[in-house]
Amino acid sequence: MDPAYFSAFAALAGSAIGGLTSLGASWLTQRTQVRAQQIAHDVARREDLYKDFIEEASKLYADALEHDKADTSKLVRLYALVSRMRVLSTPAIIENADRVMRVIIETYSEPNITFNELSEALKNKKTIDPVREFSESCRQELRSLQE
């Protein structure tokens, strides 16, 4: 074999290997960036969903403390938020959301509480925060997604 051909084949093989390496690195970089964007989008969706649920549950819990009859139309949005969580969230989040809903519905059946009674209960730390456990599990889930 002519030494000139050997040099030409070596140069050609080097170019091909370099091109494939560059292509592979670009593909891996692009794939990593797309995955990071998907995770960021998923986290943002869940944050918005959890924020909406916490706001709605807090409003309904306050309403339940003041009233003994539930307005079913007010509960529909909370049910819808929990149903959206069933699609996106872990079973622990859904379980906590269901628990919050049960507490709110049970609170409607209890006697109304006056502002003074609420103030006294807060001083004695006798009231429950129905969304606390839910919030903590959401924080854990969101942190685990970002790792």
Short mmCIF file of N, CA and C in Angstrom, two decimals:
data_model
loop_
_atom_site.label_atom_id
_atom_site.label_comp_id
_atom_site.label_asym_id
_atom_site.label_seq_id
_atom_site.Cartn_x
_atom_site.Cartn_y
_atom_site.Cartn_z
N MET A 1 0.84 -1.16 0.00
CA MET A 1 0.00 0.00 0.00
C MET A 1 0.90 1.24 0.00
N ASP A 2 0.50 2.20 -0.76
CA ASP A 2 1.26 3.43 -0.91
C ASP A 2 1.14 4.25 0.37
N PRO A 3 2.24 4.77 0.92
CA PRO A 3 2.20 5.56 2.14
C PRO A 3 1.30 6.79 2.02
N ALA A 4 1.13 7.34 0.86
CA ALA A 4 0.27 8.51 0.67
C ALA A 4 -1.19 8.14 0.94
N TYR A 5 -1.56 6.92 0.50
CA TYR A 5 -2.93 6.47 0.78
C TYR A 5 -3.16 6.26 2.28
N PHE A 6 -2.14 5.73 2.91
CA PHE A 6 -2.24 5.50 4.35
C PHE A 6 -2.48 6.82 5.10
N SER A 7 -1.76 7.86 4.73
CA SER A 7 -1.94 9.18 5.34
C SER A 7 -3.33 9.73 5.06
N ALA A 8 -3.81 9.55 3.85
CA ALA A 8 -5.13 10.05 3.47
C ALA A 8 -6.23 9.32 4.26
N PHE A 9 -6.09 7.98 4.37
CA PHE A 9 -7.08 7.22 5.14
C PHE A 9 -7.05 7.60 6.62
N ALA A 10 -5.89 7.82 7.17
CA ALA A 10 -5.76 8.22 8.58
C ALA A 10 -6.42 9.58 8.81
N ALA A 11 -6.20 10.51 7.88
CA ALA A 11 -6.81 11.84 8.00
C ALA A 11 -8.33 11.74 7.89
N LEU A 12 -8.78 10.92 6.96
CA LEU A 12 -10.22 10.72 6.78
C LEU A 12 -10.85 10.08 8.02
N ALA A 13 -10.19 9.07 8.57
CA ALA A 13 -10.70 8.40 9.77
C ALA A 13 -10.70 9.38 10.95
N GLY A 14 -9.68 10.18 11.08
CA GLY A 14 -9.62 11.18 12.15
C GLY A 14 -10.74 12.20 12.04
N SER A 15 -11.01 12.63 10.83
CA SER A 15 -12.10 13.58 10.60
C SER A 15 -13.45 12.96 10.94
N ALA A 16 -13.64 11.71 10.55
CA ALA A 16 -14.91 11.02 10.83
C ALA A 16 -15.10 10.84 12.33
N ILE A 17 -14.06 10.43 13.02
CA ILE A 17 -14.16 10.25 14.48
C ILE A 17 -14.42 11.58 15.17
N GLY A 18 -13.72 12.61 14.74
CA GLY A 18 -13.94 13.93 15.32
C GLY A 18 -15.36 14.44 15.09
N GLY A 19 -15.88 14.21 13.88
CA GLY A 19 -17.25 14.62 13.57
C GLY A 19 -18.28 13.87 14.39
N LEU A 20 -18.08 12.56 14.52
CA LEU A 20 -19.01 11.76 15.32
C LEU A 20 -18.96 12.15 16.79
N THR A 21 -17.76 12.44 17.28
CA THR A 21 -17.63 12.88 18.67
C THR A 21 -18.36 14.19 18.89
N SER A 22 -18.18 15.11 17.98
CA SER A 22 -18.86 16.40 18.07
C SER A 22 -20.38 16.24 18.01
N LEU A 23 -20.83 15.38 17.11
CA LEU A 23 -22.26 15.11 16.98
C LEU A 23 -22.82 14.50 18.27
N GLY A 24 -22.11 13.53 18.82
CA GLY A 24 -22.55 12.89 20.07
C GLY A 24 -22.59 13.86 21.23
N ALA A 25 -21.60 14.71 21.34
CA ALA A 25 -21.57 15.70 22.43
C ALA A 25 -22.71 16.70 22.29
N SER A 26 -22.96 17.13 21.07
CA SER A 26 -24.08 18.06 20.83
C SER A 26 -25.41 17.42 21.18
N TRP A 27 -25.58 16.17 20.78
CA TRP A 27 -26.82 15.46 21.06
C TRP A 27 -27.04 15.31 22.56
N LEU A 28 -25.99 14.91 23.28
CA LEU A 28 -26.11 14.76 24.74
C LEU A 28 -26.40 16.10 25.43
N THR A 29 -25.76 17.15 24.98
CA THR A 29 -25.99 18.48 25.55
C THR A 29 -27.43 18.91 25.31
N GLN A 30 -27.91 18.74 24.09
CA GLN A 30 -29.28 19.12 23.75
C GLN A 30 -30.28 18.31 24.57
N ARG A 31 -30.04 17.03 24.70
CA ARG A 31 -30.93 16.16 25.46
C ARG A 31 -30.99 16.58 26.93
N THR A 32 -29.84 16.91 27.49
CA THR A 32 -29.78 17.35 28.89
C THR A 32 -30.52 18.67 29.08
N GLN A 33 -30.36 19.59 28.14
CA GLN A 33 -31.05 20.87 28.23
C GLN A 33 -32.57 20.71 28.13
N VAL A 34 -33.01 19.86 27.23
CA VAL A 34 -34.45 19.61 27.08
C VAL A 34 -35.02 18.99 28.35
N ARG A 35 -34.30 18.05 28.92
CA ARG A 35 -34.76 17.40 30.16
C ARG A 35 -34.83 18.42 31.30
N ALA A 36 -33.85 19.29 31.40
CA ALA A 36 -33.86 20.32 32.45
C ALA A 36 -35.04 21.27 32.25
N GLN A 37 -35.33 21.62 31.01
CA GLN A 37 -36.48 22.49 30.74
C GLN A 37 -37.80 21.80 31.09
N GLN A 38 -37.90 20.51 30.80
CA GLN A 38 -39.11 19.76 31.14
C GLN A 38 -39.31 19.72 32.65
N ILE A 39 -38.25 19.49 33.38
CA ILE A 39 -38.34 19.44 34.85
C ILE A 39 -38.74 20.81 35.39
N ALA A 40 -38.13 21.87 34.87
CA ALA A 40 -38.47 23.22 35.32
C ALA A 40 -39.94 23.54 35.03
N HIS A 41 -40.42 23.14 33.85
CA HIS A 41 -41.82 23.36 33.50
C HIS A 41 -42.75 22.57 34.42
N ASP A 42 -42.40 21.32 34.69
CA ASP A 42 -43.20 20.47 35.57
C ASP A 42 -43.25 21.04 36.99
N VAL A 43 -42.12 21.49 37.48
CA VAL A 43 -42.07 22.08 38.82
C VAL A 43 -42.93 23.34 38.87
N ALA A 44 -42.84 24.18 37.85
CA ALA A 44 -43.64 25.41 37.82
C ALA A 44 -45.14 25.10 37.79
N ARG A 45 -45.54 24.09 37.00
CA ARG A 45 -46.96 23.70 36.96
C ARG A 45 -47.44 23.23 38.32
N ARG A 46 -46.63 22.40 38.97
CA ARG A 46 -47.02 21.89 40.29
C ARG A 46 -47.06 23.02 41.32
N GLU A 47 -46.10 23.93 41.27
CA GLU A 47 -46.11 25.05 42.21
C GLU A 47 -47.39 25.86 42.08
N ASP A 48 -47.78 26.15 40.84
CA ASP A 48 -49.02 26.90 40.61
C ASP A 48 -50.24 26.12 41.11
N LEU A 49 -50.27 24.84 40.84
CA LEU A 49 -51.39 24.01 41.26
C LEU A 49 -51.49 23.96 42.79
N TYR A 50 -50.36 23.76 43.45
CA TYR A 50 -50.35 23.67 44.91
C TYR A 50 -50.71 25.02 45.54
N LYS A 51 -50.22 26.10 44.94
CA LYS A 51 -50.54 27.44 45.44
C LYS A 51 -52.05 27.69 45.35
N ASP A 52 -52.64 27.35 44.21
CA ASP A 52 -54.08 27.52 44.03
C ASP A 52 -54.87 26.69 45.04
N PHE A 53 -54.42 25.45 45.26
CA PHE A 53 -55.10 24.58 46.22
C PHE A 53 -55.02 25.16 47.63
N ILE A 54 -53.85 25.62 48.03
CA ILE A 54 -53.68 26.17 49.38
C ILE A 54 -54.54 27.40 49.57
N GLU A 55 -54.58 28.27 48.58
CA GLU A 55 -55.41 29.48 48.67
C GLU A 55 -56.89 29.11 48.77
N GLU A 56 -57.33 28.21 47.92
CA GLU A 56 -58.75 27.83 47.91
C GLU A 56 -59.13 27.09 49.19
N ALA A 57 -58.28 26.19 49.65
CA ALA A 57 -58.56 25.44 50.88
C ALA A 57 -58.60 26.38 52.08
N SER A 58 -57.72 27.36 52.11
CA SER A 58 -57.71 28.31 53.23
C SER A 58 -58.99 29.14 53.26
N LYS A 59 -59.43 29.58 52.09
CA LYS A 59 -60.68 30.34 52.02
C LYS A 59 -61.86 29.49 52.50
N LEU A 60 -61.92 28.26 52.03
CA LEU A 60 -63.02 27.38 52.40
C LEU A 60 -62.98 27.00 53.87
N TYR A 61 -61.79 26.83 54.42
CA TYR A 61 -61.69 26.50 55.84
C TYR A 61 -62.18 27.66 56.69
N ALA A 62 -61.80 28.87 56.31
CA ALA A 62 -62.29 30.06 57.03
C ALA A 62 -63.81 30.15 56.90
N ASP A 63 -64.33 29.87 55.73
CA ASP A 63 -65.78 29.89 55.52
C ASP A 63 -66.45 28.81 56.38
N ALA A 64 -65.82 27.65 56.47
CA ALA A 64 -66.40 26.55 57.26
C ALA A 64 -66.42 26.88 58.74
N LEU A 65 -65.45 27.65 59.21
CA LEU A 65 -65.44 28.06 60.61
C LEU A 65 -66.58 29.01 60.92
N GLU A 66 -66.97 29.82 59.93
CA GLU A 66 -68.00 30.84 60.14
C GLU A 66 -69.41 30.37 59.80
N HIS A 67 -69.53 29.34 58.98
CA HIS A 67 -70.85 28.89 58.52
C HIS A 67 -71.03 27.41 58.80
N ASP A 68 -72.30 27.02 58.95
CA ASP A 68 -72.56 25.61 59.20
C ASP A 68 -73.21 24.93 57.99
N LYS A 69 -73.38 25.66 56.92
CA LYS A 69 -73.90 25.07 55.68
C LYS A 69 -72.88 25.32 54.58
N ALA A 70 -72.49 24.24 53.94
CA ALA A 70 -71.51 24.35 52.86
C ALA A 70 -72.21 24.75 51.57
N ASP A 71 -71.59 25.64 50.85
CA ASP A 71 -72.06 26.00 49.51
C ASP A 71 -71.30 25.08 48.55
N THR A 72 -72.01 24.13 48.01
CA THR A 72 -71.38 23.10 47.18
C THR A 72 -70.62 23.70 46.01
N SER A 73 -71.11 24.79 45.46
CA SER A 73 -70.43 25.40 44.32
C SER A 73 -69.03 25.89 44.71
N LYS A 74 -68.84 26.25 45.97
CA LYS A 74 -67.51 26.68 46.43
C LYS A 74 -66.55 25.49 46.52
N LEU A 75 -67.09 24.31 46.80
CA LEU A 75 -66.24 23.13 46.93
C LEU A 75 -65.81 22.55 45.58
N VAL A 76 -66.52 22.92 44.52
CA VAL A 76 -66.23 22.34 43.21
C VAL A 76 -64.81 22.67 42.76
N ARG A 77 -64.38 23.91 42.95
CA ARG A 77 -63.02 24.30 42.52
C ARG A 77 -61.98 23.49 43.28
N LEU A 78 -62.21 23.25 44.56
CA LEU A 78 -61.26 22.46 45.35
C LEU A 78 -61.21 21.02 44.83
N TYR A 79 -62.35 20.44 44.51
CA TYR A 79 -62.40 19.09 43.94
C TYR A 79 -61.65 19.06 42.60
N ALA A 80 -61.82 20.09 41.80
CA ALA A 80 -61.14 20.16 40.50
C ALA A 80 -59.63 20.21 40.68
N LEU A 81 -59.17 20.98 41.66
CA LEU A 81 -57.73 21.07 41.90
C LEU A 81 -57.16 19.72 42.35
N VAL A 82 -57.90 19.02 43.20
CA VAL A 82 -57.44 17.70 43.64
C VAL A 82 -57.41 16.73 42.45
N SER A 83 -58.38 16.82 41.59
CA SER A 83 -58.40 15.95 40.41
C SER A 83 -57.20 16.23 39.50
N ARG A 84 -56.83 17.50 39.36
CA ARG A 84 -55.63 17.83 38.58
C ARG A 84 -54.38 17.26 39.25
N MET A 85 -54.37 17.25 40.58
CA MET A 85 -53.23 16.69 41.30
C MET A 85 -53.11 15.19 41.06
N ARG A 86 -54.24 14.52 40.89
CA ARG A 86 -54.22 13.08 40.65
C ARG A 86 -53.44 12.75 39.37
N VAL A 87 -53.40 13.68 38.44
CA VAL A 87 -52.68 13.47 37.18
C VAL A 87 -51.19 13.74 37.35
N LEU A 88 -50.83 14.75 38.15
CA LEU A 88 -49.45 15.22 38.21
C LEU A 88 -48.66 14.79 39.43
N SER A 89 -49.33 14.55 40.55
CA SER A 89 -48.64 14.47 41.83
C SER A 89 -48.45 13.04 42.33
N THR A 90 -47.64 12.95 43.36
CA THR A 90 -47.39 11.66 44.01
C THR A 90 -48.58 11.28 44.89
N PRO A 91 -48.72 10.01 45.21
CA PRO A 91 -49.82 9.58 46.08
C PRO A 91 -49.84 10.28 47.44
N ALA A 92 -48.68 10.63 47.99
CA ALA A 92 -48.64 11.32 49.29
C ALA A 92 -49.30 12.68 49.20
N ILE A 93 -49.09 13.40 48.13
CA ILE A 93 -49.70 14.71 47.94
C ILE A 93 -51.21 14.57 47.83
N ILE A 94 -51.65 13.62 47.05
CA ILE A 94 -53.09 13.41 46.85
C ILE A 94 -53.75 13.01 48.16
N GLU A 95 -53.11 12.15 48.91
CA GLU A 95 -53.64 11.73 50.21
C GLU A 95 -53.80 12.92 51.15
N ASN A 96 -52.80 13.79 51.19
CA ASN A 96 -52.87 14.98 52.04
C ASN A 96 -53.95 15.95 51.55
N ALA A 97 -54.09 16.09 50.25
CA ALA A 97 -55.13 16.96 49.70
C ALA A 97 -56.53 16.43 50.05
N ASP A 98 -56.71 15.11 49.95
CA ASP A 98 -57.98 14.50 50.34
C ASP A 98 -58.27 14.74 51.82
N ARG A 99 -57.23 14.65 52.64
CA ARG A 99 -57.39 14.88 54.07
C ARG A 99 -57.83 16.33 54.34
N VAL A 100 -57.25 17.27 53.62
CA VAL A 100 -57.63 18.68 53.78
C VAL A 100 -59.10 18.85 53.41
N MET A 101 -59.52 18.22 52.34
CA MET A 101 -60.93 18.34 51.93
C MET A 101 -61.86 17.75 52.98
N ARG A 102 -61.48 16.62 53.56
CA ARG A 102 -62.33 16.01 54.61
C ARG A 102 -62.42 16.93 55.82
N VAL A 103 -61.31 17.54 56.21
CA VAL A 103 -61.32 18.45 57.35
C VAL A 103 -62.25 19.63 57.07
N ILE A 104 -62.19 20.17 55.88
CA ILE A 104 -63.05 21.31 55.53
C ILE A 104 -64.51 20.89 55.58
N ILE A 105 -64.85 19.76 55.00
CA ILE A 105 -66.25 19.30 54.98
C ILE A 105 -66.73 19.00 56.40
N GLU A 106 -65.88 18.38 57.21
CA GLU A 106 -66.26 18.11 58.61
C GLU A 106 -66.42 19.40 59.41
N THR A 107 -65.62 20.41 59.10
CA THR A 107 -65.71 21.68 59.82
C THR A 107 -67.04 22.37 59.55
N TYR A 108 -67.58 22.20 58.36
CA TYR A 108 -68.90 22.77 58.07
C TYR A 108 -69.96 22.18 58.98
N SER A 109 -69.81 20.93 59.38
CA SER A 109 -70.84 20.29 60.20
C SER A 109 -70.67 20.61 61.69
N GLU A 110 -69.57 21.25 62.05
CA GLU A 110 -69.34 21.61 63.45
C GLU A 110 -69.95 22.98 63.74
N PRO A 111 -70.14 23.31 65.02
CA PRO A 111 -70.69 24.63 65.36
C PRO A 111 -69.77 25.75 64.87
N ASN A 112 -70.39 26.87 64.53
CA ASN A 112 -69.61 28.03 64.09
C ASN A 112 -68.70 28.51 65.21
N ILE A 113 -67.65 29.19 64.83
CA ILE A 113 -66.71 29.70 65.82
C ILE A 113 -66.66 31.22 65.67
N THR A 114 -66.68 31.91 66.78
CA THR A 114 -66.61 33.37 66.75
C THR A 114 -65.15 33.80 66.64
N PHE A 115 -64.96 35.07 66.33
CA PHE A 115 -63.60 35.58 66.22
C PHE A 115 -62.88 35.49 67.55
N ASN A 116 -63.58 35.77 68.64
CA ASN A 116 -62.96 35.68 69.97
C ASN A 116 -62.56 34.24 70.29
N GLU A 117 -63.42 33.28 69.93
CA GLU A 117 -63.09 31.87 70.15
C GLU A 117 -61.89 31.45 69.31
N LEU A 118 -61.83 31.95 68.10
CA LEU A 118 -60.69 31.65 67.23
C LEU A 118 -59.41 32.25 67.81
N SER A 119 -59.51 33.47 68.27
CA SER A 119 -58.34 34.13 68.87
C SER A 119 -57.86 33.37 70.09
N GLU A 120 -58.79 32.94 70.92
CA GLU A 120 -58.43 32.18 72.12
C GLU A 120 -57.82 30.82 71.75
N ALA A 121 -58.38 30.19 70.76
CA ALA A 121 -57.85 28.90 70.33
C ALA A 121 -56.43 29.05 69.77
N LEU A 122 -56.19 30.14 69.05
CA LEU A 122 -54.84 30.38 68.52
C LEU A 122 -53.84 30.62 69.65
N LYS A 123 -54.27 31.32 70.67
CA LYS A 123 -53.38 31.57 71.82
C LYS A 123 -53.03 30.26 72.52
N ASN A 124 -54.02 29.38 72.63
CA ASN A 124 -53.80 28.10 73.30
C ASN A 124 -53.31 27.00 72.35
N LYS A 125 -53.12 27.38 71.10
CA LYS A 125 -52.64 26.45 70.07
C LYS A 125 -53.53 25.20 69.95
N LYS A 126 -54.83 25.43 70.02
CA LYS A 126 -55.77 24.31 69.92
C LYS A 126 -56.31 24.12 68.51
N THR A 127 -56.14 25.11 67.66
CA THR A 127 -56.69 24.96 66.31
C THR A 127 -55.70 24.20 65.44
N ILE A 128 -56.26 23.59 64.44
CA ILE A 128 -55.40 22.87 63.52
C ILE A 128 -55.19 23.71 62.27
N ASP A 129 -54.11 23.48 61.62
CA ASP A 129 -53.83 24.10 60.33
C ASP A 129 -54.02 23.00 59.29
N PRO A 130 -55.16 22.97 58.63
CA PRO A 130 -55.44 21.83 57.75
C PRO A 130 -54.51 21.71 56.54
N VAL A 131 -53.85 22.79 56.16
CA VAL A 131 -52.99 22.71 54.98
C VAL A 131 -51.51 22.58 55.31
N ARG A 132 -51.17 22.55 56.57
CA ARG A 132 -49.75 22.48 56.96
C ARG A 132 -49.06 21.20 56.44
N GLU A 133 -49.65 20.06 56.73
CA GLU A 133 -49.05 18.79 56.30
C GLU A 133 -48.99 18.72 54.77
N PHE A 134 -50.03 19.22 54.13
CA PHE A 134 -50.06 19.25 52.67
C PHE A 134 -48.91 20.12 52.15
N SER A 135 -48.73 21.29 52.73
CA SER A 135 -47.67 22.20 52.30
C SER A 135 -46.29 21.58 52.47
N GLU A 136 -46.10 20.91 53.59
CA GLU A 136 -44.80 20.29 53.85
C GLU A 136 -44.51 19.16 52.86
N SER A 137 -45.51 18.37 52.54
CA SER A 137 -45.29 17.29 51.57
C SER A 137 -45.05 17.85 50.17
N CYS A 138 -45.69 18.98 49.86
CA CYS A 138 -45.45 19.63 48.57
C CYS A 138 -44.01 20.12 48.47
N ARG A 139 -43.55 20.74 49.55
CA ARG A 139 -42.16 21.22 49.57
C ARG A 139 -41.18 20.07 49.35
N GLN A 140 -41.42 18.95 50.02
CA GLN A 140 -40.53 17.79 49.85
C GLN A 140 -40.56 17.27 48.41
N GLU A 141 -41.74 17.19 47.85
CA GLU A 141 -41.86 16.69 46.48
C GLU A 141 -41.16 17.61 45.50
N LEU A 142 -41.37 18.91 45.63
CA LEU A 142 -40.74 19.86 44.71
C LEU A 142 -39.22 19.84 44.83
N ARG A 143 -38.72 19.70 46.04
CA ARG A 143 -37.27 19.61 46.22
C ARG A 143 -36.70 18.34 45.58
N SER A 144 -37.43 17.23 45.73
CA SER A 144 -36.94 15.98 45.15
C SER A 144 -36.93 16.04 43.62
N LEU A 145 -37.85 16.79 43.03
CA LEU A 145 -37.88 16.92 41.57
C LEU A 145 -36.71 17.75 41.07
N GLN A 146 -36.27 18.70 41.85
CA GLN A 146 -35.21 19.59 41.43
C GLN A 146 -33.81 19.02 41.65
N GLU A 147 -33.71 17.91 42.35
CA GLU A 147 -32.39 17.31 42.61
C GLU A 147 -31.92 16.52 41.44
#
